[in-house]
Amino acid sequence: MENIQVTLPDGSVKSVTAGSTPLDVAKGIGQRLADDCIVARVDGNLWDLNRAFDGDAKLELLTTKNPDALEVYRHSTAHLLAAAVLELFPGTKLGIGPPIETGFYYDFDPAEPFVPDDLEKIEKKMWEIQARDLPYERQYMEKEKGLVMYKDQPMKCELITEKADAVFSEYTLGPHFIDFCRGPHVPSTKKIKAFKLLSIAGAYWKGNDKNAQLQRIYGTAFFSKKDLDEHLLKLEEAKKRDHRKLGQELDLFSIQELAGPGLIFFHPKGGIVRKQIEDWMRDQYLKRGYSLVYTPHVMRADLWKTSGHLSHYAENMFAGMELDDAEYRLKPMNCPGHILIYRDKLRSYRELPVRLGELGTVYRYERSGTMHGLLRVRGFTQDDAHIFCTPEQIESEVVSCLEFAFDTLRAFGFEKFEAEVSTWDGGVSGKYDGTADLWELAEGALTRATKRLGINAPVIPDEAAFYGPKIDVKLLDALGRKWQLSTVQFDFTLPRRFGLEYVAEDGKKHQPVMVHRALYGSIERFFGILVEHYTGAFPVWLAPVQVAVLPITDRQQDYARTVHQKLIDAGFRSEFDDRKEKVNLKIRDAQMQKVPYMLVIGDREAEAGTVAVRHRKHADLGVKPVDEFIAMLREQVQSKSTAD
RNA sequence: GCCGUUGUAGCUCAGCUGGUAGAGCGCGUCCUUGGUAAGGACGAGGUCACCGGUUCAAUCCCGGUCAACGGCUCCA
């Protein structure tokens, strides 16, 4: 037998006998490495550790430090899940079971739907199989034979028919489990050390809502118990931060069954926070050359015909209202309203760009089952603005929109962002509106703008709206979760549909370019994200109650009241707790409401004209004269400090 | 819209194979005037989501509706 040459990443070459596997090479280097290895990369392809080399090869051994290895590991855990399900529920039909960003899932079609208790049973069975130390073995099957072999697994047959080569690979796990699969996998179940099944959900076969629905089991897996526990802790933490839970605990907002799903009631405390959010944006509009407009919530259906919404978007609109003169529709978007204002008079190039901004409440008929707290609703308010400009102005407008967006997100305490540019498909499919030179112009402006600002923004082809390219900004919150918020979108369609014009230098009429942009996106959604980002402990400038004044006994009531009044007069949001309760309880309540400052007032303070300051996080800050406290508070509010 | 789960006081939940309900917190009254995260006593709150069926009898079983939750699909 001839030897084969295996080149390692450091350039060294190992000579091994033909038929050797990556695991053999790893063992040759050291048992520790062999133990740590999950999978190999051979000539750039992921490869089972126990799969023999075809010939000379470049080899990389992937250990638990490699993200690709984690994917393989999770994929193997998904197979383990499927094997457990088949042992417990023979006859269950298998769908697919891939790794995902946070773990893995496997889709099943069981005779009886799984119930939550089954998760525990299945997980137990998985550990049982894991303990058997079963190998994942790669085998090969001819397509024709395979279709017969898998005749009891209709979904697998479908996949084999569609995807398999004439000879395809499959993986066994022990004597009873076999799955059509490209692999690779870990060598044996003993490699799998930490996993947990998380939930059961419904999912359409092949992601198509025309197909039958399967039972999907989600789980997660990590190389170590420690990593798994950390991840589970993070999930717990996210649950505690859930804006729906905090919204109720802090009395910020509610959704009323009598009123309907997806419609938000802002309570007094949520209302104050929302006012801060809105005021900030309106002030910025005026500072940055936007005008503030208001447009009606219901408008004639004819308007929505002109805009094209009734032909493209009708299923997302609330049904029409037949009035005496015509049919009316609730607005799902603000654009047509702004367009009517633009179009109300003849515009000169001298007044461009025209930037019309509104905090516009729109209603969209989201399908039942899609609503989610404040994040997906049927009525929401966009910080919406439309910029009408000349083609030459596009780039600088995009730059200032992006600057505006980043300033906005930073103001609310977000530090990390990502941006991406969505472009068309070059016109091949015909599903995009507008001419090639317009797309080129706009896409060029977007990418140049990101470069000018030094933003790394990947370009994603064929992801644009049909009416123009766009750039989306995502933020990363305190838990590192991504949220898509700000968007800047070109629109080649509406200016044409509404026949928008401006008179240029040449005295002729030209069509302006239109840009849609929203920075919060939806105020409701932004509010929800803020609640989660801060776990409800809003920075002082946003906090619904900034100060709680807490007299210890009735003797200090009068003095405490003057302190409270002084705060109110100075423009702060102070709450006076004059209940006949112990100060411990008052502190506890203020603490649980996440009030930033508590002023404890006893005889000593009343005597000296001071307050004992307690901070929600840093606890006792000591005694200060009232004016000194007010000055400190003023500084924090004015600077909109987000430090706690 | 689809699959699955859930729906009991303002909130969080308990309620054993059907006999019209209970706790803690909160709320009210009273006592306690107490220095940095829960003082005590008493009391008032519920058509057990809604509609229908089975039954002598339904919070409990069955069917439907609505809503919430976990997801899927969708989000020009």
Short mmCIF file of C-alpha atoms (C1' of nucleotides) in Angstrom, two decimals, chain A residues 201-202 204 207 209 213 215 218 244 248 261 309 312 367-368 376 466 552-554 584 587-588 591 603-605 612 614, chain B residues 1-5 7 11-12 26-27 32-39 66-76:
data_model
loop_
_atom_site.label_atom_id
_atom_site.label_comp_id
_atom_site.label_asym_id
_atom_site.label_seq_id
_atom_site.Cartn_x
_atom_site.Cartn_y
_atom_site.Cartn_z
CA ALA A 201 -43.43 24.25 17.51
CA GLY A 202 -45.26 23.89 14.27
CA TYR A 204 -44.37 23.88 7.42
CA GLY A 207 -41.08 26.21 4.79
CA ASP A 209 -47.42 27.29 3.94
CA GLN A 213 -47.39 21.26 9.12
CA GLN A 215 -43.92 19.18 14.69
CA TYR A 218 -36.00 22.91 19.06
CA ARG A 244 -44.44 42.44 27.79
CA GLN A 248 -47.14 45.16 33.00
CA PRO A 261 -55.16 42.45 19.30
CA HIS A 309 -51.32 50.13 -2.25
CA HIS A 312 -50.09 45.51 -4.01
CA ARG A 367 -52.52 38.27 10.17
CA SER A 368 -53.73 36.84 13.43
CA ARG A 376 -45.42 43.49 15.86
CA PHE A 466 -39.47 46.35 -5.54
CA ILE A 552 -39.94 58.79 57.09
CA THR A 553 -42.75 59.97 59.35
CA ASP A 554 -45.60 62.45 59.28
CA ASN A 584 -38.24 50.40 54.10
CA ILE A 587 -37.82 52.24 49.27
CA ARG A 588 -38.68 48.73 48.22
CA GLN A 591 -36.75 50.24 43.87
CA ASP A 603 -35.88 64.86 60.97
CA ARG A 604 -32.20 65.43 60.27
CA GLU A 605 -32.84 66.38 56.64
CA ALA A 612 -30.60 61.76 51.81
CA ARG A 614 -30.45 56.89 47.34
"C1'" G B 1 -53.74 32.12 8.27
"C1'" C B 2 -51.38 27.31 10.06
"C1'" C B 3 -49.45 23.58 14.09
"C1'" G B 4 -49.25 23.01 19.34
"C1'" U B 5 -50.18 24.79 24.40
"C1'" G B 7 -57.15 31.05 29.60
"C1'" C B 11 -51.01 40.33 39.62
"C1'" U B 12 -48.57 35.29 40.22
"C1'" G B 26 -51.91 44.07 45.64
"C1'" C B 27 -56.40 46.94 47.27
"C1'" U B 32 -47.95 50.92 64.50
"C1'" U B 33 -44.35 57.36 63.56
"C1'" G B 34 -40.88 53.36 62.02
"C1'" G B 35 -33.78 55.80 58.92
"C1'" U B 36 -32.14 52.83 53.22
"C1'" A B 37 -35.55 46.29 49.64
"C1'" A B 38 -41.74 43.62 52.74
"C1'" G B 39 -44.54 45.80 60.73
"C1'" C B 66 -62.12 34.93 21.08
"C1'" A B 67 -57.41 36.00 23.13
"C1'" A B 68 -52.47 35.03 24.85
"C1'" C B 69 -48.00 32.09 24.52
"C1'" G B 70 -44.01 28.87 21.55
"C1'" G B 71 -43.12 28.60 16.54
"C1'" C B 72 -44.10 28.41 11.05
"C1'" U B 73 -45.64 31.37 6.96
"C1'" C B 74 -46.11 36.49 5.97
"C1'" C B 75 -44.08 41.64 6.95
"C1'" A B 76 -45.21 45.58 -1.18
#
